[in-house]
XYZ file of C-alpha atoms in Angstrom:
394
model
C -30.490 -88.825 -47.743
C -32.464 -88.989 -44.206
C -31.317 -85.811 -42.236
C -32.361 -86.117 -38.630
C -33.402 -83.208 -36.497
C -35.746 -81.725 -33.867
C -38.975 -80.140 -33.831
C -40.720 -77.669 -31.651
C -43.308 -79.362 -29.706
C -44.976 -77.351 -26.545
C -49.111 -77.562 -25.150
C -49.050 -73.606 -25.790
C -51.824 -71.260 -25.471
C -53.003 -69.321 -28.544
C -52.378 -65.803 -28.886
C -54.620 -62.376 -27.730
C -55.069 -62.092 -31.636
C -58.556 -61.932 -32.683
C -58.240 -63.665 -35.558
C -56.307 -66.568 -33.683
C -57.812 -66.936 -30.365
C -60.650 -64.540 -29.377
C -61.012 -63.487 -25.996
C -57.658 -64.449 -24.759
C -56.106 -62.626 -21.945
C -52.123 -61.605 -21.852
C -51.919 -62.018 -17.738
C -54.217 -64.753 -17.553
C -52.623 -67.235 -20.037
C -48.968 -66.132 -18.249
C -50.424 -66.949 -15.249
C -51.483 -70.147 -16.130
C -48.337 -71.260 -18.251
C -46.407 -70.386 -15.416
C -48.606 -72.802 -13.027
C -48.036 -75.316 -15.573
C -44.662 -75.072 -16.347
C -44.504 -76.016 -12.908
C -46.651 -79.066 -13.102
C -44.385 -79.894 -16.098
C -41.537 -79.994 -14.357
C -42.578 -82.485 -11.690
C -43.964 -84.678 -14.090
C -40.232 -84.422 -16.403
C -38.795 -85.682 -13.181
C -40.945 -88.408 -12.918
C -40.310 -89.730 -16.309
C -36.618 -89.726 -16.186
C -36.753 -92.002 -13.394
C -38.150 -94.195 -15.788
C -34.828 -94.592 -17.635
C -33.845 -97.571 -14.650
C -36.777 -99.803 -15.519
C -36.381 -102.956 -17.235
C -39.624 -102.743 -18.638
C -39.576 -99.506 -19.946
C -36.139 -100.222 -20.977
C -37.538 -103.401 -22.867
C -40.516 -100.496 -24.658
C -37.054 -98.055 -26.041
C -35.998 -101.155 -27.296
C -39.133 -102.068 -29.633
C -39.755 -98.179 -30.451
C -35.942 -98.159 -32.078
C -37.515 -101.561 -33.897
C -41.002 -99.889 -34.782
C -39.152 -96.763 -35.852
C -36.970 -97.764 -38.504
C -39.263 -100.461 -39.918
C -41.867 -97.799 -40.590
C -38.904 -95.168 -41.678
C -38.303 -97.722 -44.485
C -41.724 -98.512 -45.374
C -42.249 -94.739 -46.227
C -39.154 -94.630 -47.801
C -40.056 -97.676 -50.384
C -43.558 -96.254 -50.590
C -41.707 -93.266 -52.003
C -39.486 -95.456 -54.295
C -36.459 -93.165 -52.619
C -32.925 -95.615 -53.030
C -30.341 -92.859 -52.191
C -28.456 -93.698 -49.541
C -28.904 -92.408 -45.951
C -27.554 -89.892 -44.319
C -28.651 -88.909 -40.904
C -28.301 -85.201 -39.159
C -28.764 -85.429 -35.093
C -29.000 -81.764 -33.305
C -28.583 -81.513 -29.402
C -31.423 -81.079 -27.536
C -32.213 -77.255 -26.851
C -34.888 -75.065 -25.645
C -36.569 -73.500 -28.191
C -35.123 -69.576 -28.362
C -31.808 -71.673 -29.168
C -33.219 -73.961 -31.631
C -34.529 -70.376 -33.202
C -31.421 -68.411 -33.197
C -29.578 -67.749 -35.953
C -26.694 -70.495 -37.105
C -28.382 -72.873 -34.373
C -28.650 -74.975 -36.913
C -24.791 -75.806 -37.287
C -25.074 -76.214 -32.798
C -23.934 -79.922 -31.774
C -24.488 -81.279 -35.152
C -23.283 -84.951 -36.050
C -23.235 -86.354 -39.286
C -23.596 -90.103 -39.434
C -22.937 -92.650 -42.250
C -25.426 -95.085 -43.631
C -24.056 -97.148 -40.858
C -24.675 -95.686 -37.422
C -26.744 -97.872 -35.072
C -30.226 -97.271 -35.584
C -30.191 -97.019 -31.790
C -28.899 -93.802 -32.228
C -30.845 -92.496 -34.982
C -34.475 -93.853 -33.639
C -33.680 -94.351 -29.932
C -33.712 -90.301 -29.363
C -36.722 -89.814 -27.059
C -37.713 -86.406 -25.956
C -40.522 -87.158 -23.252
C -41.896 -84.201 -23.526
C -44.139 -82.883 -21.122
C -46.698 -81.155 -22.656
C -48.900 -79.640 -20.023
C -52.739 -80.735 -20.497
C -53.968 -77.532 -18.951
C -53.684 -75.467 -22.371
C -56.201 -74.883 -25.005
C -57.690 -76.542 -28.083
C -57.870 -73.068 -29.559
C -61.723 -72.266 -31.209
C -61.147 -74.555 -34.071
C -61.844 -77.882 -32.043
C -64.393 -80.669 -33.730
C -65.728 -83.372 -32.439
C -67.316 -86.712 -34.379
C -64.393 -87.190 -36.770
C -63.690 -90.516 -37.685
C -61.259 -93.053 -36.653
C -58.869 -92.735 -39.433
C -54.782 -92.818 -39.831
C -54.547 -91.203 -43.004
C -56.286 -87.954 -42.428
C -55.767 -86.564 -45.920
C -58.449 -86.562 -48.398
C -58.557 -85.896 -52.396
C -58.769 -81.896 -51.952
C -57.291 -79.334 -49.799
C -55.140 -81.997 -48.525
C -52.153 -81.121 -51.001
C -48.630 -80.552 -49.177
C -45.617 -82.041 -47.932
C -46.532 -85.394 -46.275
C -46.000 -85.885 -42.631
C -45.880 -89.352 -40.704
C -46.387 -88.336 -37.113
C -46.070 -90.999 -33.990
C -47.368 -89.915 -30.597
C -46.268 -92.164 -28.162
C -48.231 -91.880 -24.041
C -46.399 -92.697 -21.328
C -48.330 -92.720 -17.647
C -46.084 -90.646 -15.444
C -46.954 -92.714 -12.480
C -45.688 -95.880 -13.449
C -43.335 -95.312 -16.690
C -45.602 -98.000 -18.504
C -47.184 -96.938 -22.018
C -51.310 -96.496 -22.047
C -52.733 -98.278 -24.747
C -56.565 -97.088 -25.416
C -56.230 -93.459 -25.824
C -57.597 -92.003 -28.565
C -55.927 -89.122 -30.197
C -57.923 -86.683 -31.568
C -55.293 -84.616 -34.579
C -56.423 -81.336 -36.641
C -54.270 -78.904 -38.442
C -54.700 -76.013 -41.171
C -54.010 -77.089 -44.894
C -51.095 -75.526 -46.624
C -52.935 -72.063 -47.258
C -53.456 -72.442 -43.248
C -57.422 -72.991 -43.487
C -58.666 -75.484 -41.261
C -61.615 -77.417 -42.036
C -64.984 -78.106 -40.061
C -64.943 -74.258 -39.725
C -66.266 -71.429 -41.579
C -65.592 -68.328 -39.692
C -63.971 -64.936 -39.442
C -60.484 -65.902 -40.114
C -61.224 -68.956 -41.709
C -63.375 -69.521 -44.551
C -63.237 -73.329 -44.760
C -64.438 -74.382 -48.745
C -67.356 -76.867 -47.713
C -67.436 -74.887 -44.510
C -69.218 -77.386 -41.657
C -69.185 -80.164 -43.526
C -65.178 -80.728 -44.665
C -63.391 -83.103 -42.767
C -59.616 -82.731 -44.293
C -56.479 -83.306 -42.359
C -58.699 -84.242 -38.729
C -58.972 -87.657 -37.370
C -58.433 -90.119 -34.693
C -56.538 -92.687 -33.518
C -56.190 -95.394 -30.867
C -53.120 -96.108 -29.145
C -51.402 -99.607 -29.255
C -49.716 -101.481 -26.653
C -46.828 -99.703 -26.839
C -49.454 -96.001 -26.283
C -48.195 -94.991 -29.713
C -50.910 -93.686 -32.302
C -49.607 -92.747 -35.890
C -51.223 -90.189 -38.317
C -50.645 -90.138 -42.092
C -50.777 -85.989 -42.651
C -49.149 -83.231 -43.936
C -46.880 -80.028 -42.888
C -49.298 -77.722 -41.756
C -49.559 -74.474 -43.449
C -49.032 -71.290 -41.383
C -51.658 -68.418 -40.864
C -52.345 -65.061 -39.217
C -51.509 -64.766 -35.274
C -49.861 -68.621 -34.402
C -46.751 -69.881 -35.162
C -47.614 -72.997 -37.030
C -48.770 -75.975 -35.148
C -50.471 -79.507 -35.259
C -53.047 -79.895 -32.656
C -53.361 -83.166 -30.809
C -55.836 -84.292 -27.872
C -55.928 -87.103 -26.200
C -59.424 -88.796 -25.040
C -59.720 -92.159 -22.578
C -62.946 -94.055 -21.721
C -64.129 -93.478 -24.424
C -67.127 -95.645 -26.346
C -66.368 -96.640 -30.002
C -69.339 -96.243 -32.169
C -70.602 -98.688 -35.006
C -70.287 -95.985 -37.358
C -66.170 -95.321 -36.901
C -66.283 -92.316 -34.526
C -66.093 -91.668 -30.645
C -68.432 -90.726 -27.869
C -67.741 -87.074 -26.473
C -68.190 -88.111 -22.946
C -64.665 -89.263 -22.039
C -61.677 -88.020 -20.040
C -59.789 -85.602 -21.708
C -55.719 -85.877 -19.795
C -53.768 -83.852 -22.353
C -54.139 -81.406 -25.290
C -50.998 -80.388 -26.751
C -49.781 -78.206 -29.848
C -46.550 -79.719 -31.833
C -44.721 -76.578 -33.179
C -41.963 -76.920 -36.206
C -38.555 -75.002 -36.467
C -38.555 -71.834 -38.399
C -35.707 -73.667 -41.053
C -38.234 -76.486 -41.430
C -41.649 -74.086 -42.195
C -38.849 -72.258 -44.622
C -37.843 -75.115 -46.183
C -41.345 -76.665 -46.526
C -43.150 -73.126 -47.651
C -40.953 -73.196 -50.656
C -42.818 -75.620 -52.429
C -46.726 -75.049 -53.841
C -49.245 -74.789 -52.579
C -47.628 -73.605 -49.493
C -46.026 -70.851 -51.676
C -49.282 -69.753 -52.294
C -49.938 -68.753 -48.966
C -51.026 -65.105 -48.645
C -51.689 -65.198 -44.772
C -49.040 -63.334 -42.573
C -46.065 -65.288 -40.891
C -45.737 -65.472 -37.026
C -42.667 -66.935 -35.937
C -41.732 -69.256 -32.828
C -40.063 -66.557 -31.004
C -43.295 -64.395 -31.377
C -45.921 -67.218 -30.567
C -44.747 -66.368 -27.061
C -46.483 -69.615 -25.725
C -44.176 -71.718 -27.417
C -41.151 -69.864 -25.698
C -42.923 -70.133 -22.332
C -42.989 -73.690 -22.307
C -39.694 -74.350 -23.677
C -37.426 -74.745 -20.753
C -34.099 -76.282 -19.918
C -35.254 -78.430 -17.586
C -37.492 -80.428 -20.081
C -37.088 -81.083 -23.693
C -40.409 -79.809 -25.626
C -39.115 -80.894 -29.174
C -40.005 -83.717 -30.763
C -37.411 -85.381 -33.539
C -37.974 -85.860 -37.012
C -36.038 -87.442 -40.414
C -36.268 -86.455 -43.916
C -37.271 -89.469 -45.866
C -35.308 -88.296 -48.798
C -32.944 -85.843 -50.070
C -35.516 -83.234 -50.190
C -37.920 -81.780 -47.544
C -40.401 -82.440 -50.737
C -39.745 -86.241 -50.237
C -41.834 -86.202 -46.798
C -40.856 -86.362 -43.313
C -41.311 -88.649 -40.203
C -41.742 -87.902 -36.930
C -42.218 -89.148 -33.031
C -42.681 -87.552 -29.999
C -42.896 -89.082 -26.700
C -45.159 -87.699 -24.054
C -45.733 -87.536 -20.328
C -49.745 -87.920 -19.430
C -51.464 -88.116 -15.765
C -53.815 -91.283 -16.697
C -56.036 -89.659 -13.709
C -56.613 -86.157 -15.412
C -59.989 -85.346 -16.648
C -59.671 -81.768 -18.406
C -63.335 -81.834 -20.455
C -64.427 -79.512 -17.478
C -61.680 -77.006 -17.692
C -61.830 -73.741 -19.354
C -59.336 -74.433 -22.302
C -61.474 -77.230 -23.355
C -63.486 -75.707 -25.827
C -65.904 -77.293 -29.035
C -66.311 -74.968 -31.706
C -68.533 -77.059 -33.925
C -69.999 -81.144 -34.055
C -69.788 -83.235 -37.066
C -73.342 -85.330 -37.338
C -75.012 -88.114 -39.766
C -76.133 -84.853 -41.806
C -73.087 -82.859 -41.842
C -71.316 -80.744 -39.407
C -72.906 -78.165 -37.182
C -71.337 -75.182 -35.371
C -71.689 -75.349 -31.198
C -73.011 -71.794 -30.904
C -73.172 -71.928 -27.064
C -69.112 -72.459 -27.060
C -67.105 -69.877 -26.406
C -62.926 -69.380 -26.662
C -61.442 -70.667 -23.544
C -64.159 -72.916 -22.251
C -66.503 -75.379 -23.550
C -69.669 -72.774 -23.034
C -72.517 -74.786 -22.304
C -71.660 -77.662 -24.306
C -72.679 -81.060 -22.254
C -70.305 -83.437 -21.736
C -72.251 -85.916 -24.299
C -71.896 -84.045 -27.758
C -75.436 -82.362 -27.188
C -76.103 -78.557 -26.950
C -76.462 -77.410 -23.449
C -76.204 -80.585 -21.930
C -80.176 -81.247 -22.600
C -79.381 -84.400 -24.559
C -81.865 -82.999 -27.098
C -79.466 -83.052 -29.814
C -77.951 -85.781 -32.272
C -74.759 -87.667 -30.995
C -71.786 -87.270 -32.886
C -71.379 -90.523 -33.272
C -74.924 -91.651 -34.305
C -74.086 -92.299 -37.980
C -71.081 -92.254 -40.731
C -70.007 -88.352 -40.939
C -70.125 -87.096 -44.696
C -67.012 -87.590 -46.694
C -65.231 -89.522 -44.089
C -62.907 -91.318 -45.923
C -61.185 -95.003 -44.817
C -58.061 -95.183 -43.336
């Protein structure tokens, strides 16, 4: 069976917690996702009047296509042969995709065969405000990779994500990003980071579940991943951040000095996390549950006058069978956010391991410079001057 849904998706701040997001302030971050809801809105407007042109018409086409060629790649990967059955849920803002029986709210149940139009044609361009931050767990020099799950602490459901980048201004898809992904392992530990909170095993030097990824002609980048595990303070999230002009290094990473126009959070239904947290080692997960409805970020950018959720299939009968999903998203080409204060590094990944960015502080990028070296001197090794340690291929 594939059951077809929606996930929570929103660029949301990270909570006042101190364990989540140090130095976060409750007035300042409404301020600001008020602002941004805002920009949000004008830039939802633009891309709807996108739905008229033949060439973005023609780019819907090929991502129905794309879509259910790769659905059926994972699903022979998996060996799963039972026949489909898809699920579709209305779009909704996200307090009533959280309440209670939403799940039985405008849903459809199609045989094995509906169009595929209908199934991977859903597009949620999502606008998912650049302005918000990385949160203090950011790292840069990870490698170009698409499967960003290595031999250990990479153990959990398996995720196919698609992030696809349309430019606002002209409803055409921007190839050349590169999209920078990170997200906590089942037992919700990140890696790259050994800190209060989050006691990383390899500390500095583990690269699990982080990675990067161009974007095609069509601006979609892929990421072979995993449901991320939950901890203290957020709802649970997958980061993404998306870099342009950016130099490629000989070595498989990416220059730090580059635009960064948008940095985004995807956030997952609470049925999903329950159905997914059933299974080991996410059952094993000690750490403290905080739900959508109290990451209050993720309500704040959910709206009804844009759609922040992102859709998703099982591949199989079981959540345990892996899961597929796309989201498409609004950028500003023009943006350059590596200045701003949510733009923060919280550690660099070198030729001799990773190394934390002491000068960084929550909600801004302390006085990191712009090209990967402490305080801007250039005194310190590039992130991309060699291989990072345990980098595995794609």
């Amino acid at each position: 069976m594939v059951a077809f849904t929606k996930m929570g998706l929103a660029a949301s701040a990270l909570l006042s917690s101190a364990i989540a997001h140090p130095g976060d302030s409750h007035e300042q971050k409404m301020h600001e996702a008020m602002r941004n809801h805002a920009t949000a809105y004008k830039a939802k407007s633009a891309l709807d009047a996108c739905a008229s042109d033949s060439q973005h018409q023609a780019l819907m086409a090929r991502n129905v296509q794309r879509r259910a060629e790769q659905a059926e790649a994972l699903r022979q990967k998996r060996g799963i042969n039972v026949s489909s059955k898809k699920l579709r849920r209305d779009l909704a803002t996200l307090e009533a995709f959280e309440a209670v029986n939403h799940n039985m709210t405008g849903k459809l149940n199609y045989d094995p065969n509906t169009p595929e139009f209908l199934i991977f044609g859903a597009n949620t361009s999502s606008i998912v405000t650049p302005e918000i931050t990385d949160g203090p767990y950011y790292v840069t020099g990870e490698a170009i990779r698409k499967n960003v799950k290595e031999e250990q602490y990479s153990d959990g459901v398996d995720l196919y994500l698609e992030v696809q980048y349309i430019d606002i201004n002209n409803c055409q898809p921007v190839p050349g990003i590169y999209v920078d992904t990170w997200g906590a392992n089942a037992t919700g530990v990140y890696s790259g980071i050994s800190t209060d909170g989050n006691y990383a095993a390899d500390g500095y030097d583990s690269t699990y579940l982080r990675g990067i990824q161009p974007t095609d002609k069509d601006g979609v980048a892929s990421f072979e991943t995993i449901f991320p595990g939950h901890y203290e303070g957020r709802a649970t999230h997958t980061h993404i951040l998306a870099h342009m002009n950016v130099t490629v290094f000989p070595n498989n990473t990416i220059s730090s000095t580059n635009n960064i126009t948008h940095i985004g959070q995807v956030f997952y239904p609470e049925s999903l996390r329950s159905a997914v947290e059933a299974i080991e080692p996410y059952a094993s997960n000690t750490q403290a549950v905080t739900s959508n409805d109290d990451d209050m970020w993720s309500i704040v950018q959910a709206d009804t006058y844009y759609d922040p959720f992102p859709e998703f299939i099982y591949l199989g009968n079981d959540v345990s069978d892996g899961l597929m999903a796309w989201i498409q998203i609004g950028v500003n080409t023009s943006a350059n956010y590596i200045d701003g204060d949510y733009y923060s590094v919280a550690a660099q990944l070198w030729a001799d391991g990773g190394h934390v960015n002491s000068d960084s502080s929550f909600g801004g990028g302390g006085e990191m410079g712009g090209n990967g070296t402490m305080n801007g001197t250039g005194s310190a090794m590039p992130s991309g001057s060699a291989v990072p340690s345990g980098a595995p291929s794609s």
